[in-house]
Amino acid sequence: MTSSYNIIGLWQAWLNSGNLLLSAIAVLIYAIGVMIVIAIFSYMFGWAERKIIAKIQHRHGPTYVGKYGILQNLADLIKLLSKENIVPSNANLRLMQLSVIFILSASTFLVLILPFAHSLQVANFGTGLLIVFVFISFMPLAVFVGGVSSGNKFGHISAQRSVLMLLSYELPMVLVVAAAAMLSGSFNIQQVVLTQASRGYFALLMPIGFVIFFIAMLAEFERPPFDIREADSELISGWLTDFSSPYYALVLFIDYTRMFLGSLLVAIIFLGGWSGPVLPGPVWLIFKATLVALFTIIIRATTVRMRIDRMLRLGWMWLLPLSLINLILTYIIFVA
Amino acid sequence: MEFGIRNGKVMVIMVTRINIGPVHPSTHGVLRLVADIEGDTVENVEAHIGMLHRGVEKLVETRKYLQSHPYMEKLDYVSPLAYDETYVSAVEAALGVDVKERAQYVRVIELELQRVASHLLFLGTMCNDIGQMFTMFMWTFEDRDMVLRLLEQATGERMFYVNMRLGGVNLDLPKDFEENCIAFINREEKRIREYEHYLESNPVFMERMKGVGILNRDDAVELGVTGPVLRASGVQYDVRKNNPYYVYDRLNFEMQTEHKGDNFARYKVRMLEIKESLRLIKNALRMIPEGDAIGMPVKLILPAAKNREVMVRREVPRGELMMYMIADPQSPYRLSIRSPNFVNLSALEYVARGCKTADLFAILGSLDMVMGCVDK
Amino acid sequence: MKIEREKLLEKLEQMKKDGYTYLVKITAVDYVKNFEVLYFVRDIEKNDDQVISVDLNPDDVWVPSVMEIFKAADWYERELYEMFGVSIKGRRIKKLLLEKWDGTSFPLRKSFAWNSEYETEK
């Protein structure tokens, strides 16, 4: 234990040394570590999703490659990478690539700036929460660009839906985050976690906000029942229809990365982040994020996809007023 | 982008013409749709069929009566037995052959099992089409597999039975069939109740189904839709009740109708029909007499046909199947098949106009067609 | 019930007024010497079915379109045109139903050599 804390201490010393080179090396090491965590989580999440859904559907799921089919996703990945990349003639390849790369880098960056423990964070921004949600709001636009530039009509429809969805859930989500910031008295993410350690989890303090945020997160990261953008049975794959081989593999990876980001956000803002007894902070955080992610798998296996106009109605008729009520109640009960 | 007039104002209308299928996750085979979509609303939809056209009607003319028997099963590969039976009945009517008493019961039992299997498949694919990816589908397939296993016991085949023979059936029901069948029915009744509970207590499901793709009574009659789609619009018509064949008039069952005519009504009618069919099978198993059920062996040369013009109508799972046959002595001169899927699909263009893109597929799913039978 | 081609529309309209609102099927039979087009109509309330048939001369094969009376006739008429070469007067058939056909020979007519392609290959 002590040795690991020493390493973190050394890392922190480098990070805060004021020497540009040393700080850059420290950030790089941290980023590589975070990428490894993301990769492991994505891989395990992909496998768990297949297995759990298979169990719910009375199937076996992957069984042949590796023990309990654990290497199946790796095999799929190799298969996808070894295939030819087919680009439709009227697609704009550069923009397509750019959209995917933007989403990937944005979500990775956001995971990077989230605190895994009190001392484990690259940069402790005073406006951390705002930065996170600014980047998240840009993701549907990247989806829009990807959908339109793929030159596929299903992609076009998907792109339109992407913007419509943005209208429906973005505002409630930000209002809930505002309530969380109000509770902790700061936009600093560390502060949000520390407040939860002293006052109790925000999920308990403002349950309405928690539910709204969870729904908005599902919508944001294209999880069922809000997988309207890439609705399999209608739009084939929506904006992803014309992505092939390595880019499709990348897109699948992005899906899981965003899932990880979403679960982390729920865990940090509402479930107390790294705080927990006995075990070290990062373990607690990843444990909580995993629980949230597993819950979304169960939702995926059991619900019907929503329709885009119903989604808008849900957003404006329910989520927005409720998030306002949540904000006001939070103010009256906890702040005033 | 084009300009058009909406509500008296000149506006820019973005209409996307979009090609759906024949390779698409939810076109149930090889249907191709060309839809004009404005934003997310379907302005117009046109069905292009014929990719599975095998010319069965022509093929039949060149064969002897019992040679073309298996072709009929390939028309609707989800409920082959019903088509098999209809064709054999047409030949029986042409030849003037009576069906044995026990064989009538056996046929009814097998037909109703087929109906249950077919409707279970509907439930699974319907849920797939509205975006419940594969959970319901796998569950209903599990149930359907049990029905197929029962039918395999009874006929010796799993998918394409060719079990009907002139005047009877190829294989009589095995000894332990009744026991297995009752066990299955008791289990299935519970399962169906469970499914209904799961689905109807899910608000998103109800939202996607209720008030979508409304086909009112007059339109339904006007468009000539049949079967569950017609009954879901509140029209009391079921060939089993209106023109009873075999022992249907002796068996106690109700015609199931709904009156709303939307997706939910179409789903509900089929669910009720599954329950009713299960009851009916139980009933028939109780009343089935002892005796001989085996029909005539398959021969190329049969006694010459007595009746020149024959019309047989049957309630198959997807609606009313009619076979109109002009009979030559040893082979059909002309066989005209009125396929229920064909009419139901032709209604799609009217029903889907003005719905949302997502609902287009829900409506397609609720019409429940099999392309093999549409294209013939 | 056999009727003249000229009286077909009138008769069907009359029948629809009498309650035969449901069109079951339109089909045709090629008897080589003559040509028969059949209309199956139904009164759902009274549970009564009627068949109306029109005899045609094989040199002059057309029937009037009944689309105005029964919407259900749409696809049946297209099928009739495509399979039997029965032209439908009063209606332009935009596209064939079973696309892949060239539209010059009519498969369900008795004169159609159904496996001629195969034979020429041999």
mmCIF file of C-alpha atoms in Angstrom, chain B residues 50-369:
data_model
loop_
_atom_site.group_PDB
_atom_site.id
_atom_site.type_symbol
_atom_site.label_atom_id
_atom_site.label_comp_id
_atom_site.label_asym_id
_atom_site.label_seq_id
_atom_site.Cartn_x
_atom_site.Cartn_y
_atom_site.Cartn_z
ATOM 1 C CA GLY B 50 -41.621 -10.136 -56.706
ATOM 2 C CA MET B 51 -38.163 -11.037 -55.575
ATOM 3 C CA LEU B 52 -39.378 -14.421 -54.423
ATOM 4 C CA HIS B 53 -41.687 -15.074 -57.357
ATOM 5 C CA ARG B 54 -41.473 -18.713 -58.318
ATOM 6 C CA GLY B 55 -44.502 -18.989 -60.532
ATOM 7 C CA VAL B 56 -46.202 -21.601 -58.378
ATOM 8 C CA GLU B 57 -49.554 -21.147 -60.113
ATOM 9 C CA LYS B 58 -47.974 -21.970 -63.465
ATOM 10 C CA LEU B 59 -45.877 -24.762 -62.077
ATOM 11 C CA VAL B 60 -48.939 -26.498 -60.692
ATOM 12 C CA GLU B 61 -50.542 -26.619 -64.131
ATOM 13 C CA THR B 62 -47.728 -28.721 -65.477
ATOM 14 C CA ARG B 63 -47.885 -31.361 -62.730
ATOM 15 C CA LYS B 64 -50.237 -34.073 -61.638
ATOM 16 C CA TYR B 65 -52.387 -33.355 -58.603
ATOM 17 C CA LEU B 66 -50.243 -34.802 -55.884
ATOM 18 C CA GLN B 67 -46.943 -33.792 -57.435
ATOM 19 C CA SER B 68 -47.477 -30.146 -56.708
ATOM 20 C CA HIS B 69 -48.475 -30.853 -53.147
ATOM 21 C CA PRO B 70 -45.129 -29.864 -51.498
ATOM 22 C CA TYR B 71 -44.907 -26.643 -53.496
ATOM 23 C CA MET B 72 -47.830 -25.236 -51.586
ATOM 24 C CA GLU B 73 -45.976 -25.533 -48.304
ATOM 25 C CA LYS B 74 -43.157 -23.376 -49.608
ATOM 26 C CA LEU B 75 -45.555 -20.516 -50.226
ATOM 27 C CA ASP B 76 -45.895 -19.631 -46.590
ATOM 28 C CA TYR B 77 -42.951 -21.193 -44.847
ATOM 29 C CA VAL B 78 -44.155 -20.041 -41.445
ATOM 30 C CA SER B 79 -47.440 -21.933 -41.580
ATOM 31 C CA PRO B 80 -46.842 -24.600 -44.233
ATOM 32 C CA LEU B 81 -49.362 -27.084 -42.916
ATOM 33 C CA ALA B 82 -52.282 -24.746 -43.506
ATOM 34 C CA TYR B 83 -51.374 -24.308 -47.163
ATOM 35 C CA ASP B 84 -50.779 -28.006 -47.562
ATOM 36 C CA GLU B 85 -54.220 -28.676 -46.147
ATOM 37 C CA THR B 86 -55.976 -26.105 -48.323
ATOM 38 C CA TYR B 87 -54.520 -27.519 -51.509
ATOM 39 C CA VAL B 88 -55.390 -31.083 -50.544
ATOM 40 C CA SER B 89 -58.932 -29.983 -49.724
ATOM 41 C CA ALA B 90 -59.205 -28.409 -53.153
ATOM 42 C CA VAL B 91 -58.109 -31.659 -54.760
ATOM 43 C CA GLU B 92 -60.499 -33.581 -52.505
ATOM 44 C CA ALA B 93 -63.332 -31.326 -53.562
ATOM 45 C CA ALA B 94 -62.447 -31.823 -57.220
ATOM 46 C CA LEU B 95 -62.227 -35.575 -56.866
ATOM 47 C CA GLY B 96 -65.201 -35.829 -54.553
ATOM 48 C CA VAL B 97 -63.322 -37.561 -51.751
ATOM 49 C CA ASP B 98 -64.711 -37.417 -48.215
ATOM 50 C CA VAL B 99 -62.442 -36.908 -45.248
ATOM 51 C CA LYS B 100 -62.586 -39.506 -42.508
ATOM 52 C CA GLU B 101 -64.073 -38.453 -39.186
ATOM 53 C CA ARG B 102 -60.936 -38.937 -37.114
ATOM 54 C CA ALA B 103 -58.790 -37.366 -39.839
ATOM 55 C CA GLN B 104 -60.894 -34.226 -39.600
ATOM 56 C CA TYR B 105 -60.050 -33.899 -35.929
ATOM 57 C CA VAL B 106 -56.401 -34.643 -36.571
ATOM 58 C CA ARG B 107 -56.295 -31.949 -39.224
ATOM 59 C CA VAL B 108 -57.971 -29.416 -36.982
ATOM 60 C CA ILE B 109 -55.538 -30.120 -34.166
ATOM 61 C CA GLU B 110 -52.533 -29.806 -36.439
ATOM 62 C CA LEU B 111 -53.854 -26.657 -38.098
ATOM 63 C CA GLU B 112 -54.437 -24.994 -34.758
ATOM 64 C CA LEU B 113 -50.980 -25.952 -33.551
ATOM 65 C CA GLN B 114 -49.678 -24.381 -36.718
ATOM 66 C CA ARG B 115 -51.633 -21.238 -35.974
ATOM 67 C CA VAL B 116 -50.113 -21.030 -32.510
ATOM 68 C CA ALA B 117 -46.618 -21.465 -33.957
ATOM 69 C CA SER B 118 -47.222 -18.818 -36.576
ATOM 70 C CA HIS B 119 -48.640 -16.259 -34.155
ATOM 71 C CA LEU B 120 -45.758 -16.854 -31.762
ATOM 72 C CA LEU B 121 -43.373 -15.999 -34.557
ATOM 73 C CA PHE B 122 -45.409 -12.874 -35.188
ATOM 74 C CA LEU B 123 -45.030 -11.806 -31.588
ATOM 75 C CA GLY B 124 -41.268 -12.223 -31.704
ATOM 76 C CA THR B 125 -40.697 -10.418 -34.971
ATOM 77 C CA MET B 126 -43.139 -7.674 -34.063
ATOM 78 C CA CYS B 127 -41.158 -6.926 -30.915
ATOM 79 C CA ASN B 128 -37.980 -6.939 -32.968
ATOM 80 C CA ASP B 129 -39.442 -4.422 -35.360
ATOM 81 C CA ILE B 130 -40.285 -1.966 -32.633
ATOM 82 C CA GLY B 131 -36.796 -2.242 -31.235
ATOM 83 C CA GLN B 132 -36.962 -4.828 -28.494
ATOM 84 C CA MET B 133 -33.934 -6.528 -29.870
ATOM 85 C CA PHE B 134 -34.261 -10.284 -29.625
ATOM 86 C CA THR B 135 -35.397 -10.921 -26.047
ATOM 87 C CA MET B 136 -39.032 -11.530 -26.922
ATOM 88 C CA PHE B 137 -37.920 -13.065 -30.196
ATOM 89 C CA MET B 138 -35.832 -15.708 -28.479
ATOM 90 C CA TRP B 139 -38.525 -16.447 -25.926
ATOM 91 C CA THR B 140 -41.246 -16.951 -28.484
ATOM 92 C CA PHE B 141 -38.907 -19.002 -30.628
ATOM 93 C CA GLU B 142 -38.366 -21.254 -27.674
ATOM 94 C CA ASP B 143 -42.125 -21.735 -27.436
ATOM 95 C CA ARG B 144 -42.494 -22.130 -31.164
ATOM 96 C CA ASP B 145 -39.871 -24.812 -31.055
ATOM 97 C CA MET B 146 -42.036 -26.780 -28.644
ATOM 98 C CA VAL B 147 -44.949 -26.565 -31.065
ATOM 99 C CA LEU B 148 -42.704 -27.700 -33.881
ATOM 100 C CA ARG B 149 -41.567 -30.599 -31.747
ATOM 101 C CA LEU B 150 -45.191 -31.600 -31.190
ATOM 102 C CA LEU B 151 -45.855 -31.366 -34.908
ATOM 103 C CA GLU B 152 -42.740 -33.399 -35.559
ATOM 104 C CA GLN B 153 -44.110 -36.117 -33.294
ATOM 105 C CA ALA B 154 -47.379 -36.059 -35.161
ATOM 106 C CA THR B 155 -46.120 -35.790 -38.735
ATOM 107 C CA GLY B 156 -42.511 -36.921 -38.740
ATOM 108 C CA GLU B 157 -41.238 -33.593 -40.009
ATOM 109 C CA ARG B 158 -40.257 -30.334 -38.409
ATOM 110 C CA MET B 159 -40.691 -27.640 -41.010
ATOM 111 C CA PHE B 160 -42.364 -28.878 -44.178
ATOM 112 C CA TYR B 161 -44.811 -31.533 -43.181
ATOM 113 C CA VAL B 162 -46.637 -32.743 -46.333
ATOM 114 C CA ASN B 163 -48.804 -34.648 -43.924
ATOM 115 C CA MET B 164 -52.175 -34.305 -45.627
ATOM 116 C CA ARG B 165 -53.367 -37.062 -47.901
ATOM 117 C CA LEU B 166 -56.565 -37.390 -49.866
ATOM 118 C CA GLY B 167 -59.278 -38.366 -47.431
ATOM 119 C CA GLY B 168 -57.071 -38.289 -44.386
ATOM 120 C CA VAL B 169 -53.541 -37.769 -43.161
ATOM 121 C CA ASN B 170 -50.249 -39.499 -43.722
ATOM 122 C CA LEU B 171 -49.573 -40.351 -40.094
ATOM 123 C CA ASP B 172 -52.113 -40.586 -37.334
ATOM 124 C CA LEU B 173 -51.401 -38.916 -34.000
ATOM 125 C CA PRO B 174 -48.975 -41.003 -31.921
ATOM 126 C CA LYS B 175 -50.102 -42.573 -28.659
ATOM 127 C CA ASP B 176 -48.490 -40.146 -26.250
ATOM 128 C CA PHE B 177 -49.418 -37.107 -28.312
ATOM 129 C CA GLU B 178 -52.414 -36.138 -26.214
ATOM 130 C CA GLU B 179 -50.431 -36.198 -23.017
ATOM 131 C CA ASN B 180 -47.589 -34.116 -24.485
ATOM 132 C CA CYS B 181 -49.975 -31.719 -26.101
ATOM 133 C CA ILE B 182 -51.932 -31.072 -22.912
ATOM 134 C CA ALA B 183 -48.684 -30.536 -21.028
ATOM 135 C CA PHE B 184 -47.582 -28.061 -23.669
ATOM 136 C CA ILE B 185 -50.906 -26.215 -23.623
ATOM 137 C CA ASN B 186 -50.884 -25.837 -19.864
ATOM 138 C CA ARG B 187 -47.367 -24.449 -19.987
ATOM 139 C CA GLU B 188 -48.016 -22.219 -22.970
ATOM 140 C CA GLU B 189 -51.164 -20.662 -21.519
ATOM 141 C CA LYS B 190 -49.138 -19.529 -18.561
ATOM 142 C CA ARG B 191 -46.354 -18.228 -20.773
ATOM 143 C CA ILE B 192 -48.735 -16.235 -22.953
ATOM 144 C CA ARG B 193 -50.273 -14.621 -19.888
ATOM 145 C CA GLU B 194 -46.757 -13.732 -18.759
ATOM 146 C CA TYR B 195 -45.836 -12.208 -22.109
ATOM 147 C CA GLU B 196 -48.987 -10.147 -22.118
ATOM 148 C CA HIS B 197 -48.214 -8.931 -18.646
ATOM 149 C CA TYR B 198 -44.621 -8.016 -19.537
ATOM 150 C CA LEU B 199 -45.528 -6.228 -22.726
ATOM 151 C CA GLU B 200 -48.688 -4.450 -21.703
ATOM 152 C CA SER B 201 -47.238 -3.133 -18.476
ATOM 153 C CA ASN B 202 -44.380 -1.581 -20.429
ATOM 154 C CA PRO B 203 -45.336 2.036 -21.165
ATOM 155 C CA VAL B 204 -42.901 2.370 -24.055
ATOM 156 C CA PHE B 205 -44.362 -0.694 -25.726
ATOM 157 C CA MET B 206 -47.894 0.638 -25.339
ATOM 158 C CA GLU B 207 -46.784 3.996 -26.676
ATOM 159 C CA ARG B 208 -45.335 2.392 -29.770
ATOM 160 C CA MET B 209 -48.385 0.202 -30.374
ATOM 161 C CA LYS B 210 -51.473 2.207 -29.424
ATOM 162 C CA GLY B 211 -52.917 4.574 -31.960
ATOM 163 C CA VAL B 212 -50.314 3.704 -34.571
ATOM 164 C CA GLY B 213 -51.236 2.628 -38.082
ATOM 165 C CA ILE B 214 -54.958 2.947 -37.622
ATOM 166 C CA LEU B 215 -57.077 1.101 -40.131
ATOM 167 C CA ASN B 216 -60.714 1.805 -39.437
ATOM 168 C CA ARG B 217 -63.527 -0.591 -40.210
ATOM 169 C CA ASP B 218 -64.613 0.875 -43.532
ATOM 170 C CA ASP B 219 -61.087 1.174 -44.864
ATOM 171 C CA ALA B 220 -60.296 -2.346 -43.799
ATOM 172 C CA VAL B 221 -63.245 -3.671 -45.790
ATOM 173 C CA GLU B 222 -62.467 -1.377 -48.693
ATOM 174 C CA LEU B 223 -58.841 -2.463 -48.852
ATOM 175 C CA GLY B 224 -59.838 -6.082 -48.577
ATOM 176 C CA VAL B 225 -57.485 -7.014 -45.749
ATOM 177 C CA THR B 226 -58.103 -10.362 -44.134
ATOM 178 C CA GLY B 227 -57.597 -12.412 -41.042
ATOM 179 C CA PRO B 228 -56.367 -10.878 -37.803
ATOM 180 C CA VAL B 229 -55.849 -7.518 -39.523
ATOM 181 C CA LEU B 230 -59.498 -7.402 -40.562
ATOM 182 C CA ARG B 231 -60.736 -8.619 -37.194
ATOM 183 C CA ALA B 232 -58.579 -6.049 -35.423
ATOM 184 C CA SER B 233 -60.593 -3.399 -37.247
ATOM 185 C CA GLY B 234 -63.805 -4.726 -35.752
ATOM 186 C CA VAL B 235 -65.112 -6.780 -38.661
ATOM 187 C CA GLN B 236 -66.658 -10.036 -37.570
ATOM 188 C CA TYR B 237 -65.299 -12.368 -40.176
ATOM 189 C CA ASP B 238 -63.554 -15.635 -39.611
ATOM 190 C CA VAL B 239 -63.919 -18.414 -42.152
ATOM 191 C CA ARG B 240 -63.898 -20.947 -39.328
ATOM 192 C CA LYS B 241 -67.088 -19.359 -37.980
ATOM 193 C CA ASN B 242 -68.731 -17.961 -41.095
ATOM 194 C CA ASN B 243 -68.186 -20.936 -43.355
ATOM 195 C CA PRO B 244 -67.232 -23.745 -41.002
ATOM 196 C CA TYR B 245 -65.223 -26.596 -42.428
ATOM 197 C CA TYR B 246 -64.284 -29.899 -40.822
ATOM 198 C CA VAL B 247 -65.446 -30.042 -37.241
ATOM 199 C CA TYR B 248 -65.073 -26.370 -36.404
ATOM 200 C CA ASP B 249 -68.823 -25.986 -35.970
ATOM 201 C CA ARG B 250 -68.840 -28.723 -33.359
ATOM 202 C CA LEU B 251 -65.928 -27.317 -31.391
ATOM 203 C CA ASN B 252 -66.529 -24.582 -28.940
ATOM 204 C CA PHE B 253 -64.513 -21.436 -29.670
ATOM 205 C CA GLU B 254 -65.019 -17.706 -30.010
ATOM 206 C CA MET B 255 -64.135 -15.377 -32.830
ATOM 207 C CA GLN B 256 -61.666 -12.796 -31.518
ATOM 208 C CA THR B 257 -62.143 -9.209 -32.561
ATOM 209 C CA GLU B 258 -60.863 -5.827 -31.501
ATOM 210 C CA HIS B 259 -62.284 -2.544 -32.667
ATOM 211 C CA LYS B 260 -59.510 0.054 -32.644
ATOM 212 C CA GLY B 261 -57.710 -1.168 -35.752
ATOM 213 C CA ASP B 262 -54.294 0.018 -34.628
ATOM 214 C CA ASN B 263 -51.090 -1.934 -34.124
ATOM 215 C CA PHE B 264 -52.099 -2.827 -30.613
ATOM 216 C CA ALA B 265 -55.411 -4.270 -31.758
ATOM 217 C CA ARG B 266 -53.638 -6.397 -34.350
ATOM 218 C CA TYR B 267 -51.250 -7.645 -31.712
ATOM 219 C CA LYS B 268 -54.054 -8.261 -29.240
ATOM 220 C CA VAL B 269 -56.195 -10.204 -31.703
ATOM 221 C CA ARG B 270 -53.322 -12.543 -32.375
ATOM 222 C CA MET B 271 -52.626 -13.014 -28.685
ATOM 223 C CA LEU B 272 -56.287 -13.813 -28.071
ATOM 224 C CA GLU B 273 -56.249 -16.197 -30.994
ATOM 225 C CA ILE B 274 -53.318 -18.093 -29.540
ATOM 226 C CA LYS B 275 -55.260 -18.588 -26.322
ATOM 227 C CA GLU B 276 -58.387 -19.540 -28.224
ATOM 228 C CA SER B 277 -56.486 -22.012 -30.388
ATOM 229 C CA LEU B 278 -54.977 -23.635 -27.332
ATOM 230 C CA ARG B 279 -58.455 -24.052 -25.855
ATOM 231 C CA LEU B 280 -59.686 -25.372 -29.153
ATOM 232 C CA ILE B 281 -56.936 -27.992 -29.319
ATOM 233 C CA LYS B 282 -57.770 -29.134 -25.802
ATOM 234 C CA ASN B 283 -61.387 -29.386 -26.810
ATOM 235 C CA ALA B 284 -60.626 -31.321 -29.966
ATOM 236 C CA LEU B 285 -58.343 -33.714 -28.125
ATOM 237 C CA ARG B 286 -61.212 -34.473 -25.769
ATOM 238 C CA MET B 287 -63.692 -35.101 -28.570
ATOM 239 C CA ILE B 288 -61.481 -36.965 -31.029
ATOM 240 C CA PRO B 289 -63.064 -40.334 -31.945
ATOM 241 C CA GLU B 290 -61.242 -43.614 -32.319
ATOM 242 C CA GLY B 291 -60.818 -45.018 -35.776
ATOM 243 C CA ASP B 292 -58.873 -44.728 -38.951
ATOM 244 C CA ALA B 293 -57.342 -41.465 -40.084
ATOM 245 C CA ILE B 294 -54.957 -42.607 -42.792
ATOM 246 C CA GLY B 295 -55.638 -41.171 -46.232
ATOM 247 C CA MET B 296 -55.047 -42.525 -49.715
ATOM 248 C CA PRO B 297 -51.453 -43.271 -50.651
ATOM 249 C CA VAL B 298 -49.724 -40.854 -52.989
ATOM 250 C CA LYS B 299 -50.256 -41.933 -56.588
ATOM 251 C CA LEU B 300 -49.708 -40.052 -59.778
ATOM 252 C CA ILE B 301 -52.880 -41.340 -61.387
ATOM 253 C CA LEU B 302 -55.943 -40.741 -59.257
ATOM 254 C CA PRO B 303 -59.593 -41.314 -59.980
ATOM 255 C CA ALA B 304 -60.572 -38.654 -62.517
ATOM 256 C CA ALA B 305 -61.829 -35.348 -61.131
ATOM 257 C CA LYS B 306 -65.622 -35.058 -60.984
ATOM 258 C CA ASN B 307 -66.039 -31.362 -60.415
ATOM 259 C CA ARG B 308 -64.722 -28.905 -62.946
ATOM 260 C CA GLU B 309 -64.735 -25.782 -60.816
ATOM 261 C CA VAL B 310 -63.675 -25.858 -57.196
ATOM 262 C CA MET B 311 -63.315 -23.133 -54.614
ATOM 263 C CA VAL B 312 -61.906 -23.796 -51.169
ATOM 264 C CA ARG B 313 -61.624 -21.185 -48.446
ATOM 265 C CA ARG B 314 -59.654 -21.622 -45.280
ATOM 266 C CA GLU B 315 -58.689 -19.460 -42.340
ATOM 267 C CA VAL B 316 -54.918 -19.782 -42.272
ATOM 268 C CA PRO B 317 -52.949 -17.921 -39.579
ATOM 269 C CA ARG B 318 -52.512 -14.807 -41.711
ATOM 270 C CA GLY B 319 -56.036 -14.572 -42.999
ATOM 271 C CA GLU B 320 -58.317 -16.093 -45.525
ATOM 272 C CA LEU B 321 -56.678 -18.319 -48.077
ATOM 273 C CA MET B 322 -58.763 -19.116 -51.121
ATOM 274 C CA MET B 323 -57.881 -21.600 -53.779
ATOM 275 C CA TYR B 324 -59.928 -21.484 -56.934
ATOM 276 C CA MET B 325 -59.241 -24.449 -59.130
ATOM 277 C CA ILE B 326 -60.362 -25.395 -62.605
ATOM 278 C CA ALA B 327 -59.808 -29.116 -62.574
ATOM 279 C CA ASP B 328 -58.732 -31.308 -65.452
ATOM 280 C CA PRO B 329 -59.065 -35.047 -64.846
ATOM 281 C CA GLN B 330 -55.513 -35.588 -63.628
ATOM 282 C CA SER B 331 -53.994 -32.170 -63.055
ATOM 283 C CA PRO B 332 -55.205 -28.647 -62.336
ATOM 284 C CA TYR B 333 -56.013 -26.655 -65.463
ATOM 285 C CA ARG B 334 -55.672 -23.491 -63.485
ATOM 286 C CA LEU B 335 -55.080 -22.876 -59.816
ATOM 287 C CA SER B 336 -55.644 -19.384 -58.566
ATOM 288 C CA ILE B 337 -54.390 -18.664 -55.068
ATOM 289 C CA ARG B 338 -55.753 -15.766 -53.109
ATOM 290 C CA SER B 339 -52.932 -15.168 -50.697
ATOM 291 C CA PRO B 340 -53.816 -13.334 -47.478
ATOM 292 C CA ASN B 341 -50.340 -11.814 -47.265
ATOM 293 C CA PHE B 342 -50.680 -10.253 -50.686
ATOM 294 C CA VAL B 343 -53.798 -8.288 -49.729
ATOM 295 C CA ASN B 344 -52.530 -7.331 -46.312
ATOM 296 C CA LEU B 345 -49.321 -5.985 -47.793
ATOM 297 C CA SER B 346 -51.227 -4.042 -50.415
ATOM 298 C CA ALA B 347 -52.888 -2.167 -47.546
ATOM 299 C CA LEU B 348 -49.512 -0.993 -46.252
ATOM 300 C CA GLU B 349 -49.330 1.871 -48.734
ATOM 301 C CA TYR B 350 -52.573 3.295 -47.324
ATOM 302 C CA VAL B 351 -51.935 2.600 -43.664
ATOM 303 C CA ALA B 352 -48.362 3.837 -43.522
ATOM 304 C CA ARG B 353 -48.997 7.147 -45.244
ATOM 305 C CA GLY B 354 -48.246 9.967 -42.814
ATOM 306 C CA CYS B 355 -46.781 7.861 -40.049
ATOM 307 C CA LYS B 356 -43.343 8.274 -38.514
ATOM 308 C CA THR B 357 -40.389 6.435 -40.012
ATOM 309 C CA ALA B 358 -40.087 4.234 -36.961
ATOM 310 C CA ASP B 359 -43.768 3.333 -37.175
ATOM 311 C CA LEU B 360 -43.473 2.243 -40.781
ATOM 312 C CA PHE B 361 -41.630 -0.820 -39.566
ATOM 313 C CA ALA B 362 -43.968 -1.336 -36.657
ATOM 314 C CA ILE B 363 -46.903 -1.369 -39.078
ATOM 315 C CA LEU B 364 -45.046 -3.676 -41.406
ATOM 316 C CA GLY B 365 -44.467 -5.977 -38.478
ATOM 317 C CA SER B 366 -48.074 -5.854 -37.356
ATOM 318 C CA LEU B 367 -49.332 -6.811 -40.828
ATOM 319 C CA ASP B 368 -47.197 -9.912 -40.422
ATOM 320 C CA MET B 369 -46.546 -11.083 -43.916
#
